[in-house]
PDB file of C-alpha atoms in Angstrom:
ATOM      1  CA  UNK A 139       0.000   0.000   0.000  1.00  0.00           C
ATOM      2  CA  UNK A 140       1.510   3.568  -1.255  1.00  0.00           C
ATOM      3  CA  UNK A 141      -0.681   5.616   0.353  1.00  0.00           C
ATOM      4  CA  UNK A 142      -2.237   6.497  -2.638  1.00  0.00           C
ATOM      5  CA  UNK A 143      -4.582   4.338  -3.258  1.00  0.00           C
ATOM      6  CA  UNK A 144      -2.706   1.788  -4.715  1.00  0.00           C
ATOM      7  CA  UNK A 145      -2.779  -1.794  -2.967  1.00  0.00           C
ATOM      8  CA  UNK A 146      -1.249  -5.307  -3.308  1.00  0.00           C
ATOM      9  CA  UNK A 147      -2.565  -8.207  -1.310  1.00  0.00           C
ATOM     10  CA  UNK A 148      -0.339 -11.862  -0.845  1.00  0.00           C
ATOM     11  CA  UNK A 149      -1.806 -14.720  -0.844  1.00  0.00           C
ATOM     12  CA  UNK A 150      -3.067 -16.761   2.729  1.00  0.00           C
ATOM     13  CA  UNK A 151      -0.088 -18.730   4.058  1.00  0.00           C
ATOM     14  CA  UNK A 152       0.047 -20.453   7.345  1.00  0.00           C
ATOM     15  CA  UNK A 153       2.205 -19.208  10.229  1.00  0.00           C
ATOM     16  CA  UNK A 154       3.647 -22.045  12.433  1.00  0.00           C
ATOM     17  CA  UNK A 155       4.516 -21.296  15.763  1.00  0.00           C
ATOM     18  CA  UNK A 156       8.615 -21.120  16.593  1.00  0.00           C
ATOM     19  CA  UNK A 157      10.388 -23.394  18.997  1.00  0.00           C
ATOM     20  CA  UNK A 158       9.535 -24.177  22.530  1.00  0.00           C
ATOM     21  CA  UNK A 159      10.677 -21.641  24.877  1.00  0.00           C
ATOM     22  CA  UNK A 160       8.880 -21.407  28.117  1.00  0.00           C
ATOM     23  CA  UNK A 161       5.637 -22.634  29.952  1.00  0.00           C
ATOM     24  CA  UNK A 162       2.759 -21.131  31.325  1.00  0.00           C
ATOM     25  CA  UNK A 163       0.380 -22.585  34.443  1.00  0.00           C
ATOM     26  CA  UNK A 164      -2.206 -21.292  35.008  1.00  0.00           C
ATOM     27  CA  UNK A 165      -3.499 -19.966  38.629  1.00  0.00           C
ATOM     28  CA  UNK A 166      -3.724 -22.663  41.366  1.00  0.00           C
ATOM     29  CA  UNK A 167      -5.711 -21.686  44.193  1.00  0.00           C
ATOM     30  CA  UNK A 168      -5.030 -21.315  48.000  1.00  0.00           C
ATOM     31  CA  UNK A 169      -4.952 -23.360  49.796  1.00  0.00           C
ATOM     32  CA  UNK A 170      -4.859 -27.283  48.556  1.00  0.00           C
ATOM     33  CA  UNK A 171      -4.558 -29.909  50.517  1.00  0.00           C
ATOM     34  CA  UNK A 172      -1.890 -32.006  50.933  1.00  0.00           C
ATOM     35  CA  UNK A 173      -2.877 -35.741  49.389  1.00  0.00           C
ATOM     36  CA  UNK A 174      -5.289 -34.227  47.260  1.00  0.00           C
ATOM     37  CA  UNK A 175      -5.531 -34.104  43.991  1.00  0.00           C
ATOM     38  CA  UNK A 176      -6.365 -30.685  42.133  1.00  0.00           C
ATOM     39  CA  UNK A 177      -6.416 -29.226  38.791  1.00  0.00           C
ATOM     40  CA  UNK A 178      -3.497 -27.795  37.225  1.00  0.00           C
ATOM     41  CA  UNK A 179      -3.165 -25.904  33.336  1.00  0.00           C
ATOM     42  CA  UNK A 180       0.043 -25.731  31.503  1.00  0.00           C
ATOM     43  CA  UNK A 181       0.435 -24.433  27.939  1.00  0.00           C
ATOM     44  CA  UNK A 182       3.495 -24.463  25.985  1.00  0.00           C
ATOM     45  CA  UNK A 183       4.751 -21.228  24.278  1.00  0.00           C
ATOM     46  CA  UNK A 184       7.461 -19.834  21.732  1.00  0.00           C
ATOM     47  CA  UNK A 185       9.584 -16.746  22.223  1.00  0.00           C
ATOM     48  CA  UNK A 186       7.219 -14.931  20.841  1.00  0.00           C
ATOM     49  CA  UNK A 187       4.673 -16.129  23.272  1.00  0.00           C
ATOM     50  CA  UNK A 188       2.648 -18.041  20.621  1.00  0.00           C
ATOM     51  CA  UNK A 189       0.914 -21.071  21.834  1.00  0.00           C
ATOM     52  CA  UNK A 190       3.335 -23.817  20.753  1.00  0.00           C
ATOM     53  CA  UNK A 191       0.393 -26.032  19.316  1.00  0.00           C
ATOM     54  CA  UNK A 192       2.631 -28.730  18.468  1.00  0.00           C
ATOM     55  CA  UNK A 193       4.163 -29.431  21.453  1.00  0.00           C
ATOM     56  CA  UNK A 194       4.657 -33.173  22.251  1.00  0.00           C
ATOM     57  CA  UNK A 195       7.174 -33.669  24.769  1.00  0.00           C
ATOM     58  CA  UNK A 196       7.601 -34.535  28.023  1.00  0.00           C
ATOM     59  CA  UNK A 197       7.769 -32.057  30.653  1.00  0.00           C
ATOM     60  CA  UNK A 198       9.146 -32.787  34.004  1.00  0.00           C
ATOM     61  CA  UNK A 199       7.201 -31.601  37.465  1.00  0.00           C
ATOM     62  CA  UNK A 200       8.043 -30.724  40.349  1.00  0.00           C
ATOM     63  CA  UNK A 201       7.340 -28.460  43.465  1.00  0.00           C
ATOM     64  CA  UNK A 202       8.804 -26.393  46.436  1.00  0.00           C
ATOM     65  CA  UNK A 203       6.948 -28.123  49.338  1.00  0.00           C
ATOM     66  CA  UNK A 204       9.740 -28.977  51.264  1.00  0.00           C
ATOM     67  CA  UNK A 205      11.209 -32.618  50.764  1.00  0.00           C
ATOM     68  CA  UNK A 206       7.939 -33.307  49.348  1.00  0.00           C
ATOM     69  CA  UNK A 207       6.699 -34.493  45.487  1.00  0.00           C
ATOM     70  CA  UNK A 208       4.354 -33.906  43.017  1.00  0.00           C
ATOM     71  CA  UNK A 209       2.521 -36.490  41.596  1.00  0.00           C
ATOM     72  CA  UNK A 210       2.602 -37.389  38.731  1.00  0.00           C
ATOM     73  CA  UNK A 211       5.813 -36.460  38.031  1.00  0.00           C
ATOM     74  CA  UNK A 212       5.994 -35.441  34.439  1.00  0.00           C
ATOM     75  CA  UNK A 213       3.085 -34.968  31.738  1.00  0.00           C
ATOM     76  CA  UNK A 214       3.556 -36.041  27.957  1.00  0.00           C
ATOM     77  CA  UNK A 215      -0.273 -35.755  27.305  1.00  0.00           C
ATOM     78  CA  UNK A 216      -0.881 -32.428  25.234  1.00  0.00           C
ATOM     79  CA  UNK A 217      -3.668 -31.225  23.321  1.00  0.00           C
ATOM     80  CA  UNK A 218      -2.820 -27.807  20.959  1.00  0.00           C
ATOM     81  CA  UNK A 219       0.140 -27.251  23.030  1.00  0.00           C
ATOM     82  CA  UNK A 220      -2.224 -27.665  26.176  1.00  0.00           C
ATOM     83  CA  UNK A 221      -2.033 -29.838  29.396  1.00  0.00           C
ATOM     84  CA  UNK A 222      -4.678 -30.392  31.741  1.00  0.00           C
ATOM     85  CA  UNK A 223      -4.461 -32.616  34.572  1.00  0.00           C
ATOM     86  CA  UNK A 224      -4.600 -33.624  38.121  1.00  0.00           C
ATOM     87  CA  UNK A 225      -1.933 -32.982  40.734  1.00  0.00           C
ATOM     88  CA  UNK A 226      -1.081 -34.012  43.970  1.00  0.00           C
ATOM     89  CA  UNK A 227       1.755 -32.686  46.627  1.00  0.00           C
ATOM     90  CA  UNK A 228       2.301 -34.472  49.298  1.00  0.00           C
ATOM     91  CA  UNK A 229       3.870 -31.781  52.146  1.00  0.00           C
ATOM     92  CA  UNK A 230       2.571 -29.179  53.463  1.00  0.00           C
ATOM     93  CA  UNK A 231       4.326 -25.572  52.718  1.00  0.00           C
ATOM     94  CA  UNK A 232       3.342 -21.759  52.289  1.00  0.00           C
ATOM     95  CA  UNK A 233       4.059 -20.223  48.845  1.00  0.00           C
ATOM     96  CA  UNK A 234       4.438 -23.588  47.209  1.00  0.00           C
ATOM     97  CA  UNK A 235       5.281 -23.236  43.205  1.00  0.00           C
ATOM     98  CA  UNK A 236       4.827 -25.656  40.674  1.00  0.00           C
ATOM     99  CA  UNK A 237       7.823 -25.829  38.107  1.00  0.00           C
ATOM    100  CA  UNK A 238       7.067 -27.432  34.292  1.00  0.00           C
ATOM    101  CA  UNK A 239      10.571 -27.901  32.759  1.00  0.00           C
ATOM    102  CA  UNK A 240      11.674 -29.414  29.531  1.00  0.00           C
ATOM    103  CA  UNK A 241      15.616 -28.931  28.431  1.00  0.00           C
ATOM    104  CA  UNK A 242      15.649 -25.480  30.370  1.00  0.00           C
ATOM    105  CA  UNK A 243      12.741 -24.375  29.334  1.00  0.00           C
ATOM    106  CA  UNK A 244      10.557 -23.582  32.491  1.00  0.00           C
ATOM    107  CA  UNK A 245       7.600 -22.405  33.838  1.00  0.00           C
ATOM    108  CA  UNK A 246       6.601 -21.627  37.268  1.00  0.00           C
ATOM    109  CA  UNK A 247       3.224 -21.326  38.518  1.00  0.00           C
ATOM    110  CA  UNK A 248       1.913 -18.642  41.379  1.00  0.00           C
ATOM    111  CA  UNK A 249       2.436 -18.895  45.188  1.00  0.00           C
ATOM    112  CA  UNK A 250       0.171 -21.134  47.062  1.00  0.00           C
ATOM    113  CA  UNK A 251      -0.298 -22.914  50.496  1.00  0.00           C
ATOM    114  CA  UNK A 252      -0.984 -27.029  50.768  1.00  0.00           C
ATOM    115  CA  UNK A 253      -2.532 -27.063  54.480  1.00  0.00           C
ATOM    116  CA  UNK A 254      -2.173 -30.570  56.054  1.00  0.00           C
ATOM    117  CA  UNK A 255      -4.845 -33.698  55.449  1.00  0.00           C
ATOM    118  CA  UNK A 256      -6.722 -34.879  58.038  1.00  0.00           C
ATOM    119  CA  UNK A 257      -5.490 -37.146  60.654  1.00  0.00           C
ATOM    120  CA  UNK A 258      -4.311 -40.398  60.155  1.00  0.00           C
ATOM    121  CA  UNK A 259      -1.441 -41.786  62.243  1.00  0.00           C
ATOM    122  CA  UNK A 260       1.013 -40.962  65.151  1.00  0.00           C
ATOM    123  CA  UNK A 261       4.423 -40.529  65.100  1.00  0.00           C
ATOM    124  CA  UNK A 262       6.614 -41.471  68.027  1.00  0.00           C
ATOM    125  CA  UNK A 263      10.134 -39.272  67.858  1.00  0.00           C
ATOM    126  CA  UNK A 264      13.545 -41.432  68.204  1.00  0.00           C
ATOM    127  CA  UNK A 265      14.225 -42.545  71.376  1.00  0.00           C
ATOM    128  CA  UNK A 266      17.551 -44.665  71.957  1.00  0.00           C
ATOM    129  CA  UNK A 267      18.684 -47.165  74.961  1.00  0.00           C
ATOM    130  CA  UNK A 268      16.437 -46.023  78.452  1.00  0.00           C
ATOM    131  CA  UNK A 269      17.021 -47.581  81.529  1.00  0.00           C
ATOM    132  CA  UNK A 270      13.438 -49.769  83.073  1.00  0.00           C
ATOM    133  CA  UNK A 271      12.509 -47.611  86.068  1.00  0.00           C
ATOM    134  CA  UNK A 272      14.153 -44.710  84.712  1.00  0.00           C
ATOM    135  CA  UNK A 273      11.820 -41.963  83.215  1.00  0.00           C
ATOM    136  CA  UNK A 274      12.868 -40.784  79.905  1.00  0.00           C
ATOM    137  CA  UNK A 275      10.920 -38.185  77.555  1.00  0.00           C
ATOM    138  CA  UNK A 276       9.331 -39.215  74.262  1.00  0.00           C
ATOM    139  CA  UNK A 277       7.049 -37.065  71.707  1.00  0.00           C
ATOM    140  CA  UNK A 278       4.007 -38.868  70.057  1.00  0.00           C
ATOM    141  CA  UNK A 279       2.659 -36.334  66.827  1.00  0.00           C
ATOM    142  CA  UNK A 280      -0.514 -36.717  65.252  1.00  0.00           C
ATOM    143  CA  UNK A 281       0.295 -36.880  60.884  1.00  0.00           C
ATOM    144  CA  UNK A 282      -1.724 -36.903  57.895  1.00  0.00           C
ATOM    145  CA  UNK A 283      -1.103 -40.044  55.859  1.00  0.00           C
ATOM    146  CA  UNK A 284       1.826 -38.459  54.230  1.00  0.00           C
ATOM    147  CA  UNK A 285       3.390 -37.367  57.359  1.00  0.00           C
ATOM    148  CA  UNK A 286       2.601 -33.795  58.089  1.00  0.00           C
ATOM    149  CA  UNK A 287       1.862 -32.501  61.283  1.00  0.00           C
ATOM    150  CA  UNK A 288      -1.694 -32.354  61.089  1.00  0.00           C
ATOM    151  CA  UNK A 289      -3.458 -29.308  63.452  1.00  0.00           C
ATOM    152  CA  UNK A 290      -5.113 -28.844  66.631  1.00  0.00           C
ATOM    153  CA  UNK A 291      -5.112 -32.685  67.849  1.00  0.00           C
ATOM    154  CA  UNK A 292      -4.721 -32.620  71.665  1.00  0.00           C
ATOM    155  CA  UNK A 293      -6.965 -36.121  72.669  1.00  0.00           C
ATOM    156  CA  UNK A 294      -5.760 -38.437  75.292  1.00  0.00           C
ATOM    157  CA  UNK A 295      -4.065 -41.395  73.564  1.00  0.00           C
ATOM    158  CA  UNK A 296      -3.351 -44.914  75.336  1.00  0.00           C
ATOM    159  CA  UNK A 297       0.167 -46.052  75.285  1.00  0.00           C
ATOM    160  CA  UNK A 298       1.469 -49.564  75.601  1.00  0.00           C
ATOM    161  CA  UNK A 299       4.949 -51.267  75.223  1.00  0.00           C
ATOM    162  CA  UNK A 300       6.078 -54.261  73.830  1.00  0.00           C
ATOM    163  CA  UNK A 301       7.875 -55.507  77.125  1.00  0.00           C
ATOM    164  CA  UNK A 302       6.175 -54.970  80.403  1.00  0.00           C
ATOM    165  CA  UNK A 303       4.316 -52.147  81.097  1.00  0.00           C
ATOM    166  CA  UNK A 304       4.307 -48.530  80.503  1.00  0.00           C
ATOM    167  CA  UNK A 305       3.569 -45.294  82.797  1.00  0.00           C
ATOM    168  CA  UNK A 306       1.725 -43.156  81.993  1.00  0.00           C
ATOM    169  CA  UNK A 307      -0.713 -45.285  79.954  1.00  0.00           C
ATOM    170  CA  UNK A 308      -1.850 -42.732  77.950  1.00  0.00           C
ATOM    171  CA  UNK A 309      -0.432 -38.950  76.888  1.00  0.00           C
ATOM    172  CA  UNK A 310      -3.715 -37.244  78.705  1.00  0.00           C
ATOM    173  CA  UNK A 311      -4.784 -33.923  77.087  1.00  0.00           C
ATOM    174  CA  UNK A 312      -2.334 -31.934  78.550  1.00  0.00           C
ATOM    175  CA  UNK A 313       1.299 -31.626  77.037  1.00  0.00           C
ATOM    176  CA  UNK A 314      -0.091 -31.164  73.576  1.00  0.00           C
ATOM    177  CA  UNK A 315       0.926 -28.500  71.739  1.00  0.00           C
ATOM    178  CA  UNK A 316       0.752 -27.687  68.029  1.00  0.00           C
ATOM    179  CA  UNK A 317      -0.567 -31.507  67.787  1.00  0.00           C
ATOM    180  CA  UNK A 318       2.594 -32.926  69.338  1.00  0.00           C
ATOM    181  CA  UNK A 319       2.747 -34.609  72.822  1.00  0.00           C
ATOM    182  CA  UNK A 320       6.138 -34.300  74.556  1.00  0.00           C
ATOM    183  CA  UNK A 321       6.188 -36.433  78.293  1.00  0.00           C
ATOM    184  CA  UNK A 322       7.969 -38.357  80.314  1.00  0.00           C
ATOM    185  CA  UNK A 323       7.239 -42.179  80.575  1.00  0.00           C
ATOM    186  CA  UNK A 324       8.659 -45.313  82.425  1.00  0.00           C
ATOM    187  CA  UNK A 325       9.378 -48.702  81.243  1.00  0.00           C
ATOM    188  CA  UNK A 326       9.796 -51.850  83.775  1.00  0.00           C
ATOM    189  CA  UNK A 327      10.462 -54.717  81.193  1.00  0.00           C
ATOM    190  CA  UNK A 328      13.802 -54.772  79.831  1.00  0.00           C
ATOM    191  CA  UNK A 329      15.063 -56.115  76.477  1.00  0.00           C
ATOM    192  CA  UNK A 330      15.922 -55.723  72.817  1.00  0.00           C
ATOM    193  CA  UNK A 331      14.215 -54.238  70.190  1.00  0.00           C
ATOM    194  CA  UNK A 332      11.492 -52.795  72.817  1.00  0.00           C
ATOM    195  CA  UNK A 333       8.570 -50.548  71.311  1.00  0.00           C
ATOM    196  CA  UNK A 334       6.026 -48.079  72.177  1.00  0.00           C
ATOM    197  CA  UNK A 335       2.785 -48.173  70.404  1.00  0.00           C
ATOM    198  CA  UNK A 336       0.386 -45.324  70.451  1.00  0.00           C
ATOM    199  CA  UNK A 337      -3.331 -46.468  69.450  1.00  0.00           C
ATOM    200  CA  UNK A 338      -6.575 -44.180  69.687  1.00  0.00           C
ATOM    201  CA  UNK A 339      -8.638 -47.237  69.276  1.00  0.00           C
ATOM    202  CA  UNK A 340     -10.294 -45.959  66.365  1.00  0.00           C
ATOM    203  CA  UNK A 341      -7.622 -47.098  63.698  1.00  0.00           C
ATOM    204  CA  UNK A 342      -5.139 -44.426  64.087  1.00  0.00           C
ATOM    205  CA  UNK A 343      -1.734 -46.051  65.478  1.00  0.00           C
ATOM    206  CA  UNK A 344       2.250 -45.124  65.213  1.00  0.00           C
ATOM    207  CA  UNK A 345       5.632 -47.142  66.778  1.00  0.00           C
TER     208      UNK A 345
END
């Protein structure tokens, strides 16, 4: 076009998309819980921040929550450069990010917080050689099935021991705090190998 008046027009032609350069995902909302799944978008991109509609590979997952994963652990399974699926983290964390990643090139999603799951075991801290008749401190802590501290447990929990007997016989509701008992107990059996069980009665156990 001159500018005066006089105009030329190409023919249609198809404009592919360049190479793969970064990812997008989409907002995750706050919080999620850990152990459950929930909804995550990623969409593959060129420089020029063209949806990369051919995208096929395999891009690798993974998250900030602490020492915890992602599952699953990659996705392969696009549709117009487009991956939906279902996620799960398994630890708890504030400002968790997702990372998609596929020969350096990344994508991170937005800050979020994975709150524990509910209650499903105890956890009884290390405790190494005692003396029977000698008290000794342990900590019993109520976890999610994936081990996070779960919150506000403070119930009165029965304690037994594989070798003679155990007092107290239960934690009591006092001594809890932020869902972890800390006491002092006494053994009288002696022996090898000797363990403390703590068991709500309602399914909910940890040695």
């Amino acid at each position: 076009n001159d500018g005066s008046g006089h105009t030329g027009v190409s023919n249609g032609f198809n404009v592919n998309p360049g190479a793969l350069d970064h990812f997008t995902i989409g907002s995750v909302s706050s919080p999620q819980v850990a152990g459950t799944a929930f909804s995550v978008t990623i969409t593959a991109y060129d420089a020029n921040n063209n949806v990369k509609t051919d995208y096929t590979g395999m891009a690798t997952l993974t998250c900030t929550a602490g020492s915890g994963s992602i599952a699953p652990g990659s996705v392969s399974s696009w549709s117009s450069g487009v991956a939906s699926l279902l996620v799960t983290v398994s630890k708890t964390g504030t400002g968790v990010s997702i990372t998609a990643a596929d020969s350096g090139h990344t994508g991170v999603s937005n800050g979020f917080n994975v709150n524990p799951g509910a209650f499903s075991k105890f956890a009884i801290g290390n405790i190494g050689a005692q003396t029977a008749g000698t008290a000794f401190s342990i900590t019993v802590t109520a976890q999610d099935a994936n081990g996070n501290t779960v919150t506000g447990y403070s119930s009165s929990v029965p304690l037994s021991v594989s070798v003679g007997t155990i007092s107290p016989m239960s934690t009591g509701t006092s001594g809890w705090s932020g869902s972890v008992w800390s006491g002092s107990v006494t053994l009288t059996g002696a022996g090898s190998g000797v363990a403390i069980t703590a068991n709500d009665g309602s399914g909910h156990t940890g040695v």
